[in-house]
Coordinates of C-alpha atoms and ligand atoms in Angstrom, one line a residue:
M1 CA 56.8 17.3 -18.8
A2 CA 55.0 18.3 -22.0
A3 CA 55.5 21.5 -23.7
A4 CA 53.8 23.3 -26.7
F5 CA 55.7 23.1 -29.7
S6 CA 54.8 24.6 -33.2
P7 CA 57.0 23.5 -36.0
P8 CA 59.0 26.3 -38.0
L9 CA 56.5 28.4 -40.2
Q10 CA 59.0 30.4 -42.5
F11 CA 61.6 29.9 -44.7
S12 CA 65.0 30.2 -43.0
S13 CA 66.7 33.4 -44.2
T14 CA 70.3 32.1 -43.5
P15 CA 71.8 30.4 -46.2
S16 CA 72.8 26.4 -45.2
S17 CA 76.4 25.6 -45.8
A18 CA 77.5 27.4 -48.5
S19 CA 78.9 25.3 -51.4
S20 CA 82.7 25.7 -52.0
F21 CA 82.1 26.3 -55.8
S22 CA 82.1 29.8 -56.9
G23 CA 81.2 31.4 -60.3
D24 CA 80.4 34.3 -62.1
S25 CA 76.8 33.8 -61.9
P26 CA 74.2 36.0 -60.0
S27 CA 75.0 36.5 -56.4
V28 CA 73.3 34.7 -53.7
H29 CA 71.7 38.0 -52.4
S30 CA 70.2 38.7 -55.6
L31 CA 67.7 35.9 -54.9
N32 CA 65.8 38.1 -52.3
F33 CA 64.1 35.6 -50.5
N34 CA 61.0 36.5 -49.4
P35 CA 59.8 34.8 -45.9
L36 CA 56.8 33.3 -47.1
K37 CA 54.4 31.5 -44.6
L38 CA 53.8 28.1 -44.6
R39 CA 50.7 26.4 -43.6
P40 CA 50.7 25.2 -40.4
S41 CA 51.3 21.7 -39.3
R42 CA 47.6 20.3 -38.7
A43 CA 48.3 18.3 -35.8
V44 CA 50.2 20.5 -33.2
S45 CA 52.2 18.1 -31.1
V46 CA 53.9 18.0 -27.6
R47 CA 57.3 16.9 -26.6
A48 CA 58.1 14.8 -23.7
S49 CA 61.3 16.2 -22.3
A50 CA 64.2 18.2 -23.5
D51 CA 65.9 14.6 -23.9
D52 CA 64.0 14.1 -26.7
S53 CA 65.0 17.0 -28.9
V54 CA 67.6 14.7 -30.6
V55 CA 66.9 12.3 -33.5
T56 CA 70.1 9.7 -34.1
L57 CA 70.1 9.7 -38.1
L58 CA 72.2 6.5 -39.7
D59 CA 73.5 8.3 -42.9
Y60 CA 75.7 5.9 -44.0
G61 CA 77.0 8.0 -46.5
A62 CA 75.5 6.5 -49.9
G63 CA 73.3 9.1 -51.2
N64 CA 71.2 12.2 -50.4
V65 CA 69.6 12.2 -46.8
R66 CA 68.9 15.8 -47.1
S67 CA 64.9 16.0 -47.2
V68 CA 64.8 13.4 -43.9
R69 CA 67.1 15.9 -42.3
N70 CA 64.9 18.9 -43.4
A71 CA 61.5 17.4 -42.5
I72 CA 63.1 16.0 -39.1
R73 CA 64.3 19.8 -38.5
F74 CA 61.2 21.1 -39.6
L75 CA 59.4 19.2 -37.0
G76 CA 61.8 20.7 -34.5
Y77 CA 64.1 18.1 -33.7
D78 CA 68.1 18.3 -33.7
I79 CA 70.1 15.7 -35.6
K80 CA 72.8 13.8 -34.4
D81 CA 74.7 11.5 -37.0
V82 CA 75.9 8.2 -36.6
Q83 CA 79.6 7.7 -36.8
K84 CA 80.3 4.7 -34.8
P85 CA 78.2 1.5 -33.6
E86 CA 77.9 2.9 -30.1
D87 CA 75.8 5.9 -31.6
I88 CA 73.2 3.4 -32.5
L89 CA 73.4 1.8 -29.3
N90 CA 73.2 4.7 -27.7
A91 CA 70.5 6.2 -29.7
K92 CA 67.2 7.3 -28.2
R93 CA 65.4 7.2 -31.4
L94 CA 66.9 6.1 -34.8
V95 CA 65.8 6.9 -38.2
F96 CA 67.5 4.8 -41.1
P97 CA 66.7 6.8 -44.4
G98 CA 68.4 3.8 -46.5
V99 CA 69.5 5.3 -49.8
G100 CA 70.9 3.8 -53.1
A101 CA 71.3 0.0 -54.0
F102 CA 71.0 -2.9 -51.5
A103 CA 74.3 -4.5 -51.9
P104 CA 76.7 -1.3 -51.3
A105 CA 74.3 -0.5 -48.3
M106 CA 75.0 -3.9 -46.6
D107 CA 78.6 -3.9 -47.5
V108 CA 79.1 -0.1 -45.7
L109 CA 77.2 -1.4 -42.6
E110 CA 79.0 -4.5 -42.4
K111 CA 82.3 -2.9 -42.9
K112 CA 81.2 -0.3 -40.3
G113 CA 80.5 -2.6 -37.8
L114 CA 76.9 -1.2 -38.2
A115 CA 75.0 -4.1 -39.0
E116 CA 75.4 -5.8 -35.9
A117 CA 74.4 -2.7 -33.8
L118 CA 71.4 -2.2 -35.5
C119 CA 70.3 -5.6 -35.4
T120 CA 70.9 -5.4 -31.2
Y121 CA 68.8 -2.1 -31.2
I122 CA 66.0 -3.7 -33.0
E123 CA 66.0 -6.7 -30.9
Q124 CA 65.7 -4.3 -28.0
D125 CA 62.8 -3.0 -29.4
R126 CA 64.0 0.4 -29.4
P127 CA 62.6 3.3 -31.5
F128 CA 63.3 2.8 -35.0
L129 CA 62.1 4.0 -37.9
G130 CA 63.3 2.7 -41.3
I131 CA 62.8 4.3 -44.7
C132 CA 62.5 3.0 -48.2
L133 CA 66.1 0.9 -48.2
G134 CA 66.0 1.2 -44.7
L135 CA 62.8 -1.3 -44.5
Q136 CA 64.0 -3.5 -47.1
L137 CA 67.6 -3.9 -45.5
L138 CA 65.5 -5.5 -42.4
F139 CA 64.8 -8.5 -44.6
E140 CA 66.9 -11.6 -45.2
S141 CA 67.7 -11.1 -48.7
S142 CA 67.1 -8.9 -52.0
E143 CA 67.4 -9.9 -55.5
E144 CA 68.7 -6.6 -56.2
N145 CA 72.4 -6.8 -57.4
G146 CA 72.2 -10.3 -55.8
P147 CA 71.0 -12.4 -54.5
V148 CA 72.5 -10.3 -51.5
K149 CA 72.2 -11.2 -47.8
G150 CA 70.2 -8.5 -45.6
L151 CA 69.9 -8.1 -41.8
G152 CA 67.5 -10.9 -41.5
L153 CA 65.1 -9.6 -38.7
I154 CA 62.2 -10.2 -40.7
P155 CA 61.6 -13.2 -43.1
G156 CA 61.2 -12.9 -46.9
V157 CA 63.4 -11.9 -50.3
V158 CA 63.0 -8.6 -51.7
G159 CA 62.5 -8.8 -55.2
R160 CA 61.9 -6.6 -58.3
F161 CA 58.5 -5.4 -59.8
D162 CA 57.6 -7.0 -62.9
S163 CA 57.0 -4.7 -65.6
S164 CA 56.0 -7.5 -67.8
N165 CA 52.0 -6.9 -67.6
G166 CA 52.0 -3.3 -68.3
F167 CA 53.2 -1.7 -65.1
R168 CA 55.5 0.6 -65.1
V169 CA 58.9 0.1 -63.2
P170 CA 60.5 2.2 -61.0
H171 CA 57.2 2.3 -59.0
I172 CA 57.1 6.5 -58.8
G173 CA 54.4 8.2 -57.1
W174 CA 51.4 8.7 -54.8
N175 CA 49.6 5.7 -54.0
A176 CA 47.1 4.6 -51.4
V177 CA 48.2 2.3 -48.7
K178 CA 46.0 -0.5 -47.2
V179 CA 46.7 0.0 -43.2
T180 CA 46.2 -3.7 -41.7
K181 CA 46.8 -3.2 -38.2
D182 CA 47.0 -0.7 -35.9
S183 CA 50.6 0.9 -36.4
Q184 CA 50.2 4.1 -34.4
I185 CA 52.5 6.2 -36.9
L186 CA 50.1 5.7 -39.6
D187 CA 47.4 6.7 -37.9
D188 CA 46.6 9.9 -40.0
I189 CA 47.3 8.5 -43.5
G190 CA 44.0 6.5 -43.7
N191 CA 43.1 5.8 -47.4
R192 CA 45.7 9.4 -48.2
H193 CA 48.2 8.9 -50.9
V194 CA 51.8 8.7 -49.8
Y195 CA 54.9 9.0 -52.1
F196 CA 57.1 6.0 -53.3
V197 CA 59.8 5.6 -55.5
H198 CA 61.3 2.2 -56.0
S199 CA 61.9 -0.6 -58.2
Y200 CA 62.1 -3.2 -55.3
R201 CA 60.1 -4.4 -53.0
A202 CA 59.3 -7.0 -50.1
T203 CA 56.0 -9.0 -50.3
P204 CA 53.6 -10.2 -47.7
S205 CA 53.9 -14.0 -46.6
D206 CA 52.6 -16.2 -44.0
D207 CA 55.9 -15.7 -42.3
N208 CA 56.1 -12.3 -41.9
K209 CA 52.8 -11.2 -41.6
E210 CA 52.9 -10.3 -38.0
W211 CA 55.5 -7.6 -38.7
I212 CA 53.0 -5.9 -41.6
S213 CA 51.2 -3.0 -40.3
S214 CA 50.3 -1.7 -44.2
T215 CA 50.5 -3.0 -47.8
C216 CA 50.2 -1.4 -51.0
N217 CA 49.1 -2.6 -54.5
Y218 CA 51.1 -2.3 -57.8
D219 CA 50.3 -4.8 -59.9
S220 CA 50.3 -7.2 -56.5
D221 CA 50.5 -6.7 -52.9
F222 CA 53.5 -5.5 -51.4
I223 CA 54.5 -4.6 -48.0
A224 CA 54.5 -0.8 -47.2
S225 CA 55.3 -0.6 -43.6
I226 CA 56.3 -2.8 -41.1
R227 CA 55.8 -2.4 -37.3
R228 CA 56.6 -4.4 -34.2
G229 CA 56.3 -2.9 -30.6
N230 CA 58.7 0.3 -31.3
V231 CA 60.4 -0.8 -34.2
H232 CA 58.4 0.6 -37.5
A233 CA 59.2 0.8 -41.0
V234 CA 58.4 2.2 -44.4
Q235 CA 58.4 1.9 -47.9
F236 CA 57.1 4.9 -49.0
H237 CA 59.1 8.5 -48.2
P238 CA 57.4 10.3 -45.4
E239 CA 59.7 13.2 -45.8
K240 CA 58.1 13.2 -49.3
S241 CA 55.1 12.7 -48.7
G242 CA 53.4 16.2 -47.9
E243 CA 51.6 16.8 -44.8
A244 CA 50.5 13.2 -44.5
G245 CA 54.2 12.4 -44.8
L246 CA 55.2 14.4 -42.1
S247 CA 52.3 13.5 -40.0
V248 CA 53.7 9.9 -39.8
L249 CA 57.5 11.3 -38.5
R250 CA 55.6 13.7 -36.0
R251 CA 54.1 10.6 -35.0
F252 CA 57.1 8.3 -34.6
L253 CA 58.9 11.6 -33.1
Y254 CA 56.4 11.9 -30.5
P255 CA 55.2 8.5 -29.5
K256 CA 53.7 9.9 -26.5
S257 CA 52.1 13.1 -27.2
E258 CA 48.3 13.8 -27.6
I259 CA 48.5 14.4 -31.3
T260 CA 45.1 14.8 -32.2
K261 CA 43.8 12.3 -34.6
V262 CA 43.3 14.2 -38.4
P263 CA 40.0 13.3 -39.7
V264 CA 41.0 11.2 -42.6
K265 CA 39.9 12.8 -46.1
G266 CA 41.3 11.2 -49.0
R267 CA 39.8 8.4 -50.9
A268 CA 43.0 6.9 -52.6
S269 CA 42.7 3.6 -53.7
K270 CA 45.7 3.1 -56.2
L271 CA 48.6 4.6 -58.0
A272 CA 47.4 8.7 -58.7
K273 CA 48.4 10.5 -61.8
R274 CA 50.4 13.4 -60.7
V275 CA 50.4 16.8 -61.1
I276 CA 53.6 19.1 -61.5
A277 CA 54.8 22.3 -61.2
C278 CA 57.8 23.5 -63.5
L279 CA 60.0 26.3 -62.8
D280 CA 62.4 27.6 -65.8
V281 CA 65.0 29.5 -63.8
R282 CA 67.7 31.5 -65.1
A283 CA 69.7 35.1 -64.7
N284 CA 67.7 37.8 -66.0
D285 CA 70.0 41.0 -67.5
N286 CA 70.4 42.2 -64.0
G287 CA 71.9 38.8 -62.7
D288 CA 69.1 37.7 -60.7
L289 CA 67.8 34.2 -60.5
V290 CA 64.5 34.5 -61.8
V291 CA 61.9 32.0 -62.7
T292 CA 60.8 32.7 -66.2
K293 CA 58.6 31.1 -69.2
G294 CA 58.9 30.6 -72.9
D295 CA 57.2 30.8 -75.9
Q296 CA 58.2 27.7 -77.9
Y297 CA 61.1 28.5 -75.8
D298 CA 61.6 32.1 -76.4
V299 CA 62.0 33.4 -72.9
R300 CA 62.3 37.0 -73.7
E301 CA 59.7 39.6 -73.9
Q302 CA 58.8 41.0 -77.4
T303 CA 59.6 44.5 -76.3
V304 CA 62.2 47.4 -76.9
E305 CA 64.1 45.8 -74.2
N306 CA 63.8 42.2 -75.2
E307 CA 64.3 41.3 -71.4
V308 CA 63.9 37.9 -69.9
R309 CA 60.0 37.3 -68.8
N310 CA 60.2 37.7 -65.2
L311 CA 57.1 35.4 -63.6
G312 CA 58.8 35.2 -59.9
K313 CA 61.5 33.8 -57.3
P314 CA 62.1 30.3 -57.3
V315 CA 62.1 29.5 -53.8
E316 CA 58.7 31.2 -53.0
L317 CA 56.8 29.9 -56.0
A318 CA 58.2 26.3 -55.3
G319 CA 56.8 26.9 -51.5
Q320 CA 53.8 28.4 -52.7
Y321 CA 53.1 25.5 -55.5
Y322 CA 53.7 23.0 -52.7
M323 CA 51.1 24.3 -50.6
D324 CA 48.8 24.6 -53.5
G325 CA 49.0 20.9 -53.6
A326 CA 51.3 20.4 -56.5
D327 CA 52.6 16.6 -56.1
E328 CA 56.1 17.5 -57.3
V329 CA 58.2 20.6 -58.0
S330 CA 60.9 20.8 -60.8
F331 CA 63.2 23.5 -61.4
L332 CA 65.0 23.8 -64.8
N333 CA 68.4 25.9 -65.1
I334 CA 67.6 26.6 -68.5
T335 CA 71.2 28.0 -68.9
G336 CA 72.7 25.3 -67.9
F337 CA 73.8 23.9 -70.7
R338 CA 76.3 26.6 -71.0
D339 CA 77.4 27.9 -67.9
F340 CA 78.9 25.5 -65.3
P341 CA 76.3 24.0 -62.8
L342 CA 78.5 23.9 -60.0
G343 CA 79.7 27.5 -60.9
D344 CA 75.7 28.5 -60.1
L345 CA 75.7 29.1 -56.6
P346 CA 72.5 30.7 -56.6
M347 CA 70.7 27.9 -58.2
L348 CA 72.1 25.5 -55.8
Q349 CA 71.4 27.7 -52.9
V350 CA 67.5 28.0 -54.5
L351 CA 67.3 24.2 -54.1
K352 CA 68.8 24.2 -50.5
Y353 CA 66.1 26.6 -49.5
A354 CA 63.3 25.0 -51.1
S355 CA 63.8 21.6 -50.1
E356 CA 63.6 23.2 -46.4
N357 CA 60.3 23.5 -46.5
V358 CA 59.0 21.8 -49.7
F359 CA 57.9 17.8 -48.7
V360 CA 57.1 16.8 -52.0
P361 CA 59.8 15.4 -54.6
L362 CA 62.1 18.2 -55.9
T363 CA 63.7 17.6 -59.7
V364 CA 66.6 19.7 -60.9
G365 CA 67.9 19.8 -64.3
G366 CA 70.2 21.9 -66.7
G367 CA 74.0 21.5 -67.2
I368 CA 74.2 17.7 -66.1
R369 CA 77.1 17.0 -68.0
D370 CA 81.1 15.9 -67.5
F371 CA 82.7 19.4 -67.5
T372 CA 86.4 20.9 -67.5
D373 CA 86.4 24.2 -66.0
G374 CA 88.7 27.2 -66.7
N375 CA 91.3 25.8 -64.3
G376 CA 91.1 22.5 -66.0
R377 CA 89.8 20.6 -63.3
Y378 CA 87.4 18.0 -64.6
Y379 CA 83.9 17.0 -62.9
S380 CA 82.4 14.1 -63.9
S381 CA 78.2 14.1 -64.4
L382 CA 78.1 12.4 -61.5
E383 CA 79.8 14.9 -59.4
V384 CA 77.6 17.4 -61.0
A385 CA 74.1 15.7 -60.3
S386 CA 75.8 14.8 -56.4
E387 CA 76.3 18.5 -56.0
Y388 CA 72.4 18.7 -56.9
F389 CA 71.6 15.8 -54.5
R390 CA 73.3 17.1 -51.7
S391 CA 71.8 20.6 -52.4
G392 CA 68.3 19.0 -52.1
A393 CA 67.0 17.4 -55.4
D394 CA 65.5 14.2 -55.1
K395 CA 66.0 13.3 -58.9
V396 CA 68.0 15.1 -61.6
S397 CA 66.9 15.8 -64.9
I398 CA 69.5 15.5 -68.1
G399 CA 68.6 16.8 -71.7
S400 CA 71.4 17.7 -74.2
D401 CA 74.0 15.5 -72.9
A402 CA 71.0 12.5 -72.7
V403 CA 70.9 13.1 -76.7
Y404 CA 74.6 12.9 -77.2
A405 CA 74.6 9.8 -74.9
A406 CA 72.0 8.1 -77.2
E407 CA 73.4 9.2 -80.5
E408 CA 76.4 7.3 -79.7
Y409 CA 75.0 4.6 -78.2
L410 CA 73.0 4.0 -81.7
K411 CA 76.1 4.5 -83.4
T412 CA 78.2 1.6 -81.2
K413 CA 75.5 -0.3 -79.8
V414 CA 78.2 -0.4 -76.4
K415 CA 76.9 0.6 -73.2
T416 CA 80.3 2.1 -71.8
G417 CA 78.7 2.9 -68.6
K418 CA 80.4 6.3 -68.6
T419 CA 77.2 8.2 -70.0
S420 CA 76.0 10.6 -67.3
I421 CA 72.6 8.7 -67.3
E422 CA 74.4 5.3 -66.6
Q423 CA 76.9 7.0 -64.1
I424 CA 74.0 8.7 -62.0
S425 CA 71.8 5.9 -62.3
R426 CA 74.2 3.6 -60.8
V427 CA 74.9 5.4 -57.8
Y428 CA 71.6 7.2 -57.0
G429 CA 69.1 4.6 -58.5
N430 CA 67.0 4.8 -61.8
Q431 CA 64.5 6.5 -60.4
A432 CA 67.0 9.5 -59.6
V433 CA 67.4 10.0 -63.0
V434 CA 64.5 11.8 -65.4
I435 CA 65.5 12.6 -69.5
S436 CA 64.0 15.6 -70.3
I437 CA 63.1 15.2 -73.9
D438 CA 62.8 18.5 -76.1
P439 CA 61.4 17.7 -79.4
R440 CA 60.2 19.9 -82.4
R441 CA 57.5 18.6 -84.6
V442 CA 58.7 18.3 -88.4
Y443 CA 56.0 17.4 -90.4
L444 CA 56.3 14.7 -93.4
K445 CA 54.1 13.9 -96.4
D446 CA 55.7 10.1 -96.1
P447 CA 57.0 8.5 -93.1
N448 CA 59.3 6.9 -95.2
D449 CA 60.9 10.2 -95.7
V450 CA 63.0 9.6 -92.6
E451 CA 64.6 7.1 -91.0
F452 CA 63.2 7.9 -87.6
K453 CA 59.7 7.0 -85.9
S454 CA 56.7 9.1 -87.3
V455 CA 53.0 9.2 -86.3
R456 CA 50.2 10.0 -88.1
V457 CA 48.9 13.5 -86.8
S458 CA 45.6 14.4 -85.5
K459 CA 45.9 17.6 -87.1
P460 CA 47.2 17.9 -90.6
G461 CA 50.3 20.2 -90.9
P462 CA 50.4 23.5 -92.9
N463 CA 50.8 21.9 -96.1
G464 CA 48.4 19.2 -95.6
E465 CA 50.8 16.4 -94.2
Q466 CA 49.6 13.8 -92.2
F467 CA 52.4 12.9 -90.9
A468 CA 55.1 14.1 -88.1
W469 CA 58.5 12.7 -86.6
Y470 CA 59.7 14.5 -83.7
Q471 CA 63.0 16.0 -83.9
C472 CA 65.3 15.9 -80.7
T473 CA 67.0 18.9 -80.0
V474 CA 70.1 20.2 -77.3
N475 CA 70.7 23.7 -76.0
G476 CA 67.5 24.6 -75.0
G477 CA 65.9 24.2 -78.5
R478 CA 68.9 25.6 -80.1
E479 CA 70.1 22.8 -82.1
G480 CA 68.2 19.8 -83.7
R481 CA 70.0 16.6 -83.8
S482 CA 69.6 13.2 -85.9
I483 CA 67.5 11.4 -83.5
G484 CA 63.8 11.0 -82.8
A485 CA 62.0 11.4 -79.4
Y486 CA 61.2 7.6 -80.0
E487 CA 64.4 6.7 -80.4
L488 CA 66.1 8.9 -77.9
A489 CA 63.4 7.5 -75.2
K490 CA 64.1 4.2 -76.0
V491 CA 67.9 4.4 -75.7
V492 CA 67.7 6.2 -72.5
E493 CA 65.4 3.6 -70.7
E494 CA 68.2 0.9 -71.9
L495 CA 70.7 3.1 -70.5
G496 CA 69.1 3.2 -67.3
A497 CA 66.7 6.3 -67.0
G498 CA 63.8 5.9 -64.6
E499 CA 61.7 8.8 -66.0
I500 CA 60.9 10.7 -68.9
L501 CA 59.9 14.3 -69.1
L502 CA 58.4 14.9 -72.5
N503 CA 58.1 18.4 -73.6
C504 CA 57.5 19.7 -77.2
I505 CA 58.8 23.0 -78.2
D506 CA 55.6 23.4 -80.7
C507 CA 53.3 23.2 -77.8
D508 CA 55.1 25.1 -75.1
G509 CA 53.4 28.1 -73.7
Q510 CA 50.6 27.9 -76.4
G511 CA 48.0 26.7 -74.3
Q512 CA 46.6 24.7 -76.4
G513 CA 46.6 21.6 -74.7
F514 CA 49.6 18.7 -74.9
D515 CA 50.9 17.3 -78.0
I516 CA 48.4 14.0 -77.5
D517 CA 50.4 12.1 -80.7
L518 CA 53.8 12.9 -78.9
I519 CA 53.1 11.8 -75.5
K520 CA 50.9 8.7 -76.9
L521 CA 53.8 7.4 -79.1
I522 CA 56.5 7.8 -76.1
S523 CA 54.2 6.5 -73.3
D524 CA 53.6 3.5 -75.6
A525 CA 57.1 3.0 -76.4
V526 CA 58.5 2.5 -73.1
S527 CA 58.0 1.0 -69.8
I528 CA 59.3 3.9 -67.3
P529 CA 56.9 6.9 -66.2
V530 CA 56.3 9.8 -68.7
I531 CA 55.6 13.0 -67.7
A532 CA 53.6 15.0 -70.3
S533 CA 55.0 18.5 -70.5
S534 CA 54.1 21.7 -72.6
G535 CA 50.9 23.1 -73.7
A536 CA 48.6 23.2 -71.1
G537 CA 45.9 25.5 -70.6
S538 CA 43.0 24.5 -68.7
A539 CA 42.1 21.8 -66.5
E540 CA 40.3 19.8 -69.5
H541 CA 43.7 19.6 -71.1
F542 CA 45.1 17.3 -67.9
S543 CA 41.8 15.1 -68.2
E544 CA 42.3 14.9 -72.3
V545 CA 46.4 13.6 -71.7
F546 CA 45.2 10.9 -68.7
S547 CA 42.5 9.6 -71.0
K548 CA 44.0 9.7 -74.3
T549 CA 47.7 8.5 -73.5
N550 CA 49.5 6.6 -70.7
A551 CA 51.5 9.8 -69.1
S552 CA 51.9 8.8 -65.5
A553 CA 52.2 12.8 -64.8
A554 CA 51.1 16.1 -66.3
L555 CA 53.6 19.5 -65.8
A556 CA 52.6 22.5 -66.5
A557 CA 54.4 26.3 -65.9
G558 CA 52.6 29.4 -67.2
I559 CA 49.1 28.5 -66.5
F560 CA 50.2 28.1 -62.7
H561 CA 52.8 31.4 -63.1
R562 CA 50.3 33.1 -64.3
K563 CA 47.8 32.1 -61.9
E564 CA 45.0 31.2 -64.8
V565 CA 44.8 28.0 -63.1
P566 CA 45.1 26.8 -59.6
I567 CA 46.7 23.3 -59.2
Q568 CA 43.4 22.3 -57.0
A569 CA 41.4 23.6 -59.9
V570 CA 43.2 21.1 -62.1
K571 CA 42.6 18.5 -59.4
D572 CA 39.1 18.9 -58.8
H573 CA 38.4 18.7 -62.6
L574 CA 40.5 15.4 -62.6
L575 CA 39.1 14.2 -59.5
K576 CA 35.2 14.8 -61.0
E577 CA 36.4 13.1 -64.1
G578 CA 37.3 9.8 -62.4
V579 CA 41.4 10.3 -62.7
E580 CA 42.7 9.8 -59.4
V581 CA 44.8 12.1 -58.0
R582 CA 46.1 12.8 -54.8
A583 CA 43.8 15.4 -52.7
Ligands
1PR601 O1 70.0 20.7 -71.9 O2 70.7 19.5 -69.6 O3 71.5 21.9 -69.7 O4 69.2 21.0 -69.9 C1 68.6 22.4 -70.2 C2 66.5 22.1 -69.5 O5 66.1 23.4 -69.7 C3 66.0 21.1 -70.6 O6 65.1 20.1 -69.5 C4 65.0 21.6 -71.5 O7 63.9 21.2 -71.4 C5 65.2 23.3 -70.8 N1 65.2 24.4 -71.3 C6 66.0 24.7 -71.8 N2 65.8 26.2 -72.4 C7 64.4 26.3 -72.5 C8 63.8 27.4 -72.8 O8 62.5 27.2 -72.6 N3 64.0 28.4 -73.3 N4 62.9 25.1 -70.7 C9 63.9 25.2 -71.5 C10 61.9 24.0 -71.0 C11 60.1 23.5 -71.0 C12 59.1 22.7 -69.9 C13 57.8 24.1 -69.6 C14 56.9 23.3 -70.4 C15 55.5 23.7 -69.9 N5 61.0 24.2 -70.5 O9 59.7 22.5 -68.7 O10 58.0 24.1 -68.4 O11 56.8 23.3 -71.9 O12 55.4 24.7 -70.5 P1 53.8 25.5 -70.7 O13 53.2 24.6 -69.4 O14 53.8 27.2 -70.0 O15 53.3 25.2 -71.7 P2 70.5 20.7 -70.4

């Protein structure tokens, strides 16, 4: 019998399972969570019976599926984890959020006897939703670490995107999909953007066309979703696609319910430029974790007390920016370089709370490096990153440690496989590794004065200098290093980074616009996406950076925190200027 159902609308006030790590960082209680009302889900759904309230989740332990869990719970369902093949066969509704790389995933499925159960379940046309790798594994094989055999249910080979004609790989961001057949779960998508993050994709062919329910175009067409009977799979991430994505999950979870069809408003046609809100987080002098904001990285007020600037509470602001239309939210633990991040329980709790209600990608950075604690216990950067992923991050951002790794690589030309970039990208994929570059402009009279790549600057330096190079820094801008932003960007791409967050200390907090010279230099030099950061003071600065550089996204902090320019105003302006953004 049908019963009315509304999803939870408030931030939980009970912490999720506490981390086992402890330290002398601010207490969890000092976070002072304020319950923040989230926008109610647009389509109120009905649940068929109490039996239907459990979703079986196939998490084979290769990575983070916390976001999928959070989205399912947000929609009012309980989760039962697959422990053994029979759990698949007994499932009423199975969600398979594939994470990690194709070969290890197949390996685990086969070793645990899950592959066979999965094939049986799907062949019996039982309710199934595969996500991302959970779609790719249904195909015959993949070129990722391979060729490697897949489950073989759908004809076709999963191949890598071709970056040779200027398309950035990984394909990261909000793209339009073209719905090609009635697929039921895509009923509210129409021409709205959904979030993709992947380097491999399956392509349409005569042999698999009867499976395809939507395609996406990124250089060429690839399969965005499949449907046959009760079997669905999507290449995009519904759990990270905001309200549009939640509607996909909701329609899968409540197939027989009368969900009102949402009038489709979007005009998506291609990959959108992203607008990202950034939260620089640190403990203030009272030990409370606060969102702060620097002026050229100086986060202390220019007062006698010289206190850390406090612009709000991290979880609350993240939730607010999600509702305001941010395409991603980044947390930078700006004192992570000197603290042990796994000792930073509140930061991990911030992520856990935020990810319960924020259904767009979350990036977290600060302190990701190998570390030996006071008791002599060694933690690899992979362990540090894993804890961030487990707490709800979709991507981690590495600052100082990437500089050291690049310096070493330039010296030795040897990939050791041991750098944080290599370790984390090997396990979680390149798309999960963002490198945060913190360069400072150094003016030059003559470009040959340094061995680093320089640019002719659009505005001459204080002594009329026509050139500049961008010196990388570590430890929050405190120490300049002998490597330029250009050299760093090239090396980290080679080591396996999937994206670059490009700050500029000179422009940070100045509100005078992004450093176009720098962003053009770097976004032309690499084939991974570049996020322009530092200096946004108006909506026009966003259209400027997108028209003059190849940045894939633009990030701002101060103007959003101080409520000078709402995120929606930035997007409205971009749309008016012909820049495609997620509506
Ligand atoms: O070195 O791996 O521990 O990472 C530390 C991270 O913390 C790095 O990503 C570094 O950029 C960041 N960080 C360190 N110190 C500061 C500081 O401000 N004192 N914040 C800091 C950097 C830069 C931006 C900022 C934009 C936009 N924040 O992300 O949000 O400049 O600001 P705006 O729109 O107001 O101009 P590790």
